[in-house]
Amino acid sequence: MPPYKTGLLKRKISENTNKTEDNSSNSSCDDHNLITGDLDKEEDSSDSDNEDGVVPSDTELDGVVFDSGDSLLSDDAANESLEESSDVSDSEEDEASDGSNEESDSDKSESNTEGTNANTAKSKLKPDNEDSGAESGSGSALRPPRSPRSSRHNTNKKPFKKKEFKQTKTVADKNANSSVDALEQKIKEVQVNIQPVQEKDEYESGDTSDEEGRVNTAGEVPRWWYAEYDHVGYDADGRRIARPPHADRIDDFLRKCEDPDFWRTVRDPSTGQEIILSKKDLELISRIREGRVPNAEHDEYQPWVEWFSGEVLQTPLRAFPEHKRSFLPSRDEQRHVARLVHALRMGWAKTRRQLADERRRNKELKFYDLWGSGAQEEQPRALQRHIPAPRRPPPSHAESYNPPPEYLLDDKEMKEWNSLEETPWRRKYTFLPTQHSCLRAVPAYPRFLRERFLRCLDLYLAPRAIKMRLTIRPEELVPQLPAPRDLQPFPTDEVLQFRGHTGLVRSADFDPAGQYVVSGGDDATVRIWEAGTGRCLRTIELGEPVRLVEWTPVGGLTLVGAAAGRRLLLLNPGGHVGAHRAAHRTDLLLAEPPPAHDVRMDERTAGCVQWETVDAAQWARGVRVAIAHFKPVQHFSWHARGDYVVVTLEEGASRGVVVHQLSRRRSQLPFRRNAGRLQCAAFHPHRPLLFVVTQRAVRVYDLVKQELVRKLLAGAQWLSALALHPAGDNLLLASYDRKCIWFDLELSSRPYQTLRLHAGAVRSVAFHRRYPLFASAGDDRHVVVCHGCVYNDLLQNPLLVPLKQLRAPPPRDQLSVLQVRWHPAQPWLLAACADGTLRLYA
């Protein structure tokens, strides 16, 4: 037989059950806890007596067995529970092939006897909701609940016996009672310590305390947590408290009709037990609902006990005399009286007569001059701010006692005056202008009272409003900007001049390392300078005025782009200028042309662009690549990787923007329509975007999607130059109408701020790569350096602060500075001037 399981519902076996079955069940229980016998060796697949849909009778709902040895039942109940452990499943019953019909009849009679005895018992215990499969694997699992209705229809189901027990019984019938007596003697020698636990009625002893003797120790938790379980909590030892059988509404209705105590029966939510309120409990509830004292024996009006006598005794209660301070005036009372006197003198506190006079004055009607400027105390709070009365219009010349002759009425006007006697409001004047010799001859004015009345009526009906006047100081309109000394470093003075050009110096630029400077001008030369000393290292003759020069942004190459007339020339300054290895690498890269299939261009592009072959003479001068266009080159700009160059042509119309690729030596025209009068074009520092500047707007194109992304409206008459911030989210435009326009691309398509820092046309703007600095220069005699800080926080706007005005050279042919460039690592500024010099500011 399997070990004794915890929480299984056990049938109560009547006293007339076969003693052999009792001895077998007790032996199995002892084997699990104390000994290891033969019955424990054979495996049992199931300990449940509810297998294959067999539902036990109502008698099985009367007991719950736990695994603890502490029992709340008596010894007799424990023995009955041990007797019930002999039941087995249906599968074991099928295996008992040696069973007889007499044994089946005996089982049926035992089942009927169990149902009869269980119905008479009044136990309030309930099984747990663990399934039979869990019971076979764990000794602490509980049996699933059985409703009384389902159990009521299965009262005649026969109990099942262990296979081993049936075999023992068959042998006993054949071999007499010798083996049975030996087994009974062995069971008596073993002491069983496990006893079933009984859930006794918590209210049986009459104890009403909430804390003492509490059975359910689940705590103050919501009861709906246990709604899906067949137990309502745990006792002090951690064992589950089974939920009592739940009655449906039909059973409640039947109880209500049959049970006379149904109206005073309540259910304990912690244990689920039903409690019948006694007469004393009903009286207590009734007194509480009526608002009376719960205890009826308590007397609210018991006689007062006079603990102290009211008679004055001759002998004092204290045996020591009074202190000296008890005969002196109280200092606290003296201070309180002094405060009251001071309040009366200051008018803070008032006497009763003063309060009565004040109430009488408040009841009297008061009239105020709405337009008067009386004392502030006499006016209410709403009229403490004086509002002057509207002024009367000044008298005209016709109202004078001696008006000029032109204001007097002639015969025609007098005739019209007399004709309007019935409608006087249509007359020109409300009075008749009359001339008197002196002021003493002026008679009394007959309409004086009428005019006074109309004046009072105007004052009464005139709107009384306070017009707020803005008092803004000029310094409040200026934004609070940091001091320039806190924004250092930035260039403050001119430190070096580069002299050598004989004409205008139109362009200049630093190499990526900042060691050399390249410049070009109208003298048709490109000069290489040393940035630290101003010494000219090389001069390259191009034969045409140089409009723009720019060093490639790639640090490993020594390549300079120069726009001379219609040609874009790529120059190599040579090995003695910079690193000779970089110069040699550049020559190797540009010496061999790419394959012919990579150079193919369409007819439209081939008609306006031609890649020329460089001869030996040009190669000796430093020219490595020459690109000829059908119009003069106005502007060009390198891509950040140095492989692409975008060129802007003068009067090129739809073919005014050309993109060249150096590695394949081919060109392409990105636009098919004329976007306007082109000024310049530039690539985005990080993203595949192309900025095309026209006369009044900036168009941004996506090179991957090949579409227009946005259009920036500058609000200027003629744009001249473009500079992109190294981060790529801001750009700066220069215009010939003396404006520097800052755009925040993440903010709007409109200008973020327009700076008017110059007195002439602005021709060049530039951003520093490392420092938050930008500079602008033009036709006036100043180069302006500004602080432009762009924050990583997108919610914070850029900070623009003008820092310094640097002195530029005097104008020549109304031109002063044509281009400005920043040093790549130092806060140095280079300016290409119209007087043929380059000026370095630091």
PDB file of C-alpha atoms in Angstrom, residues 408-532:
ATOM      1  CA  LEU A 408     -19.333 136.708 -38.172  1.00  0.00           C
ATOM      2  CA  LEU A 409     -22.424 135.598 -40.104  1.00  0.00           C
ATOM      3  CA  ASP A 410     -23.307 137.545 -43.259  1.00  0.00           C
ATOM      4  CA  ASP A 411     -26.822 138.073 -44.618  1.00  0.00           C
ATOM      5  CA  LYS A 412     -26.944 134.737 -46.410  1.00  0.00           C
ATOM      6  CA  GLU A 413     -25.774 132.840 -43.349  1.00  0.00           C
ATOM      7  CA  MET A 414     -28.201 134.750 -41.123  1.00  0.00           C
ATOM      8  CA  LYS A 415     -31.047 133.790 -43.446  1.00  0.00           C
ATOM      9  CA  GLU A 416     -30.002 130.149 -43.204  1.00  0.00           C
ATOM     10  CA  TRP A 417     -29.702 130.524 -39.420  1.00  0.00           C
ATOM     11  CA  ASN A 418     -33.274 131.790 -39.127  1.00  0.00           C
ATOM     12  CA  SER A 419     -34.629 129.068 -41.414  1.00  0.00           C
ATOM     13  CA  LEU A 420     -33.322 126.368 -39.062  1.00  0.00           C
ATOM     14  CA  GLU A 421     -35.119 127.696 -36.020  1.00  0.00           C
ATOM     15  CA  GLU A 422     -37.301 124.599 -35.744  1.00  0.00           C
ATOM     16  CA  THR A 423     -34.304 122.264 -36.073  1.00  0.00           C
ATOM     17  CA  PRO A 424     -31.544 124.003 -34.091  1.00  0.00           C
ATOM     18  CA  TRP A 425     -29.304 120.910 -33.999  1.00  0.00           C
ATOM     19  CA  ARG A 426     -28.653 121.351 -37.715  1.00  0.00           C
ATOM     20  CA  ARG A 427     -27.086 124.815 -37.294  1.00  0.00           C
ATOM     21  CA  LYS A 428     -23.380 125.367 -37.719  1.00  0.00           C
ATOM     22  CA  TYR A 429     -22.983 126.816 -34.213  1.00  0.00           C
ATOM     23  CA  THR A 430     -24.964 126.355 -31.017  1.00  0.00           C
ATOM     24  CA  PHE A 431     -24.638 130.107 -30.442  1.00  0.00           C
ATOM     25  CA  LEU A 432     -24.691 133.220 -32.599  1.00  0.00           C
ATOM     26  CA  PRO A 433     -21.249 134.794 -32.952  1.00  0.00           C
ATOM     27  CA  THR A 434     -21.479 138.400 -31.840  1.00  0.00           C
ATOM     28  CA  GLN A 435     -18.887 141.154 -31.681  1.00  0.00           C
ATOM     29  CA  HIS A 436     -18.657 143.286 -28.510  1.00  0.00           C
ATOM     30  CA  SER A 437     -16.590 146.361 -27.899  1.00  0.00           C
ATOM     31  CA  CYS A 438     -15.299 145.156 -24.525  1.00  0.00           C
ATOM     32  CA  LEU A 439     -15.694 142.263 -22.135  1.00  0.00           C
ATOM     33  CA  ARG A 440     -17.955 144.319 -19.855  1.00  0.00           C
ATOM     34  CA  ALA A 441     -20.520 144.570 -22.642  1.00  0.00           C
ATOM     35  CA  VAL A 442     -20.969 140.786 -22.907  1.00  0.00           C
ATOM     36  CA  PRO A 443     -24.473 139.898 -21.682  1.00  0.00           C
ATOM     37  CA  ALA A 444     -25.401 136.800 -19.709  1.00  0.00           C
ATOM     38  CA  TYR A 445     -25.286 133.550 -21.643  1.00  0.00           C
ATOM     39  CA  PRO A 446     -28.786 132.029 -21.784  1.00  0.00           C
ATOM     40  CA  ARG A 447     -27.564 128.450 -22.450  1.00  0.00           C
ATOM     41  CA  PHE A 448     -25.173 128.328 -19.498  1.00  0.00           C
ATOM     42  CA  LEU A 449     -27.253 125.916 -17.360  1.00  0.00           C
ATOM     43  CA  ARG A 450     -27.907 123.726 -20.361  1.00  0.00           C
ATOM     44  CA  GLU A 451     -24.232 123.407 -21.158  1.00  0.00           C
ATOM     45  CA  ARG A 452     -23.359 122.682 -17.521  1.00  0.00           C
ATOM     46  CA  PHE A 453     -25.928 119.923 -17.497  1.00  0.00           C
ATOM     47  CA  LEU A 454     -24.557 118.421 -20.718  1.00  0.00           C
ATOM     48  CA  ARG A 455     -21.048 118.612 -19.289  1.00  0.00           C
ATOM     49  CA  CYS A 456     -22.093 116.716 -16.177  1.00  0.00           C
ATOM     50  CA  LEU A 457     -23.874 114.205 -18.368  1.00  0.00           C
ATOM     51  CA  ASP A 458     -20.723 113.698 -20.405  1.00  0.00           C
ATOM     52  CA  LEU A 459     -18.685 113.130 -17.260  1.00  0.00           C
ATOM     53  CA  TYR A 460     -21.207 110.615 -16.005  1.00  0.00           C
ATOM     54  CA  LEU A 461     -21.336 108.643 -19.243  1.00  0.00           C
ATOM     55  CA  ALA A 462     -17.664 108.950 -20.162  1.00  0.00           C
ATOM     56  CA  PRO A 463     -15.723 105.662 -19.898  1.00  0.00           C
ATOM     57  CA  ARG A 464     -13.239 105.500 -17.040  1.00  0.00           C
ATOM     58  CA  ALA A 465     -10.273 103.366 -18.093  1.00  0.00           C
ATOM     59  CA  ILE A 466      -6.609 103.334 -17.164  1.00  0.00           C
ATOM     60  CA  LYS A 467      -4.238 103.291 -20.105  1.00  0.00           C
ATOM     61  CA  MET A 468      -0.975 101.650 -19.241  1.00  0.00           C
ATOM     62  CA  ARG A 469       2.032 103.469 -20.589  1.00  0.00           C
ATOM     63  CA  LEU A 470       5.042 101.375 -21.526  1.00  0.00           C
ATOM     64  CA  THR A 471       8.109 102.488 -19.676  1.00  0.00           C
ATOM     65  CA  ILE A 472      10.887 100.471 -21.282  1.00  0.00           C
ATOM     66  CA  ARG A 473      14.451 101.532 -20.848  1.00  0.00           C
ATOM     67  CA  PRO A 474      16.748 101.297 -23.875  1.00  0.00           C
ATOM     68  CA  GLU A 475      19.203  98.989 -22.105  1.00  0.00           C
ATOM     69  CA  GLU A 476      16.432  96.452 -21.537  1.00  0.00           C
ATOM     70  CA  LEU A 477      15.955  96.046 -25.282  1.00  0.00           C
ATOM     71  CA  VAL A 478      19.555  94.909 -25.753  1.00  0.00           C
ATOM     72  CA  PRO A 479      19.971  91.160 -25.051  1.00  0.00           C
ATOM     73  CA  GLN A 480      22.266  90.136 -22.248  1.00  0.00           C
ATOM     74  CA  LEU A 481      25.363  88.785 -23.992  1.00  0.00           C
ATOM     75  CA  PRO A 482      28.546  87.495 -22.380  1.00  0.00           C
ATOM     76  CA  ALA A 483      31.587  89.736 -22.309  1.00  0.00           C
ATOM     77  CA  PRO A 484      34.101  89.281 -25.180  1.00  0.00           C
ATOM     78  CA  ARG A 485      36.959  88.615 -22.756  1.00  0.00           C
ATOM     79  CA  ASP A 486      35.098  85.497 -21.583  1.00  0.00           C
ATOM     80  CA  LEU A 487      34.961  84.135 -25.157  1.00  0.00           C
ATOM     81  CA  GLN A 488      38.666  84.091 -25.936  1.00  0.00           C
ATOM     82  CA  PRO A 489      40.638  83.065 -27.943  1.00  0.00           C
ATOM     83  CA  PHE A 490      39.913  85.037 -31.104  1.00  0.00           C
ATOM     84  CA  PRO A 491      42.088  87.251 -33.340  1.00  0.00           C
ATOM     85  CA  THR A 492      42.560  90.792 -32.121  1.00  0.00           C
ATOM     86  CA  ASP A 493      45.415  92.334 -34.160  1.00  0.00           C
ATOM     87  CA  GLU A 494      47.193  92.107 -37.504  1.00  0.00           C
ATOM     88  CA  VAL A 495      50.428  90.178 -37.095  1.00  0.00           C
ATOM     89  CA  LEU A 496      51.736  89.473 -40.623  1.00  0.00           C
ATOM     90  CA  GLN A 497      51.467  90.688 -44.241  1.00  0.00           C
ATOM     91  CA  PHE A 498      52.157  88.628 -47.369  1.00  0.00           C
ATOM     92  CA  ARG A 499      53.419  90.892 -50.160  1.00  0.00           C
ATOM     93  CA  GLY A 500      54.191  89.784 -53.730  1.00  0.00           C
ATOM     94  CA  HIS A 501      51.062  90.067 -55.852  1.00  0.00           C
ATOM     95  CA  THR A 502      50.925  92.967 -58.270  1.00  0.00           C
ATOM     96  CA  GLY A 503      47.130  93.037 -58.581  1.00  0.00           C
ATOM     97  CA  LEU A 504      44.028  92.198 -56.623  1.00  0.00           C
ATOM     98  CA  VAL A 505      44.290  89.102 -54.440  1.00  0.00           C
ATOM     99  CA  ARG A 506      40.911  87.526 -54.954  1.00  0.00           C
ATOM    100  CA  SER A 507      41.339  84.290 -53.010  1.00  0.00           C
ATOM    101  CA  ALA A 508      43.537  82.596 -50.401  1.00  0.00           C
ATOM    102  CA  ASP A 509      43.420  79.348 -48.434  1.00  0.00           C
ATOM    103  CA  PHE A 510      45.349  77.236 -45.891  1.00  0.00           C
ATOM    104  CA  ASP A 511      46.473  73.689 -46.558  1.00  0.00           C
ATOM    105  CA  PRO A 512      44.864  70.951 -44.333  1.00  0.00           C
ATOM    106  CA  ALA A 513      47.855  71.033 -41.955  1.00  0.00           C
ATOM    107  CA  GLY A 514      47.890  74.851 -41.696  1.00  0.00           C
ATOM    108  CA  GLN A 515      51.587  75.094 -42.661  1.00  0.00           C
ATOM    109  CA  TYR A 516      51.244  76.695 -46.112  1.00  0.00           C
ATOM    110  CA  VAL A 517      49.027  79.300 -47.755  1.00  0.00           C
ATOM    111  CA  VAL A 518      47.954  79.417 -51.393  1.00  0.00           C
ATOM    112  CA  SER A 519      46.719  82.634 -53.036  1.00  0.00           C
ATOM    113  CA  GLY A 520      45.599  83.761 -56.450  1.00  0.00           C
ATOM    114  CA  GLY A 521      44.730  87.113 -58.002  1.00  0.00           C
ATOM    115  CA  ASP A 522      44.391  89.255 -61.078  1.00  0.00           C
ATOM    116  CA  ASP A 523      48.126  89.091 -61.847  1.00  0.00           C
ATOM    117  CA  ALA A 524      47.466  85.550 -63.277  1.00  0.00           C
ATOM    118  CA  THR A 525      49.680  83.854 -60.705  1.00  0.00           C
ATOM    119  CA  VAL A 526      49.182  81.311 -57.956  1.00  0.00           C
ATOM    120  CA  ARG A 527      51.636  81.740 -55.092  1.00  0.00           C
ATOM    121  CA  ILE A 528      52.552  79.331 -52.304  1.00  0.00           C
ATOM    122  CA  TRP A 529      53.495  80.959 -48.984  1.00  0.00           C
ATOM    123  CA  GLU A 530      54.826  79.751 -45.678  1.00  0.00           C
ATOM    124  CA  ALA A 531      52.211  80.552 -43.071  1.00  0.00           C
ATOM    125  CA  GLY A 532      54.577  81.147 -40.165  1.00  0.00           C
TER     126      GLY A 532
END
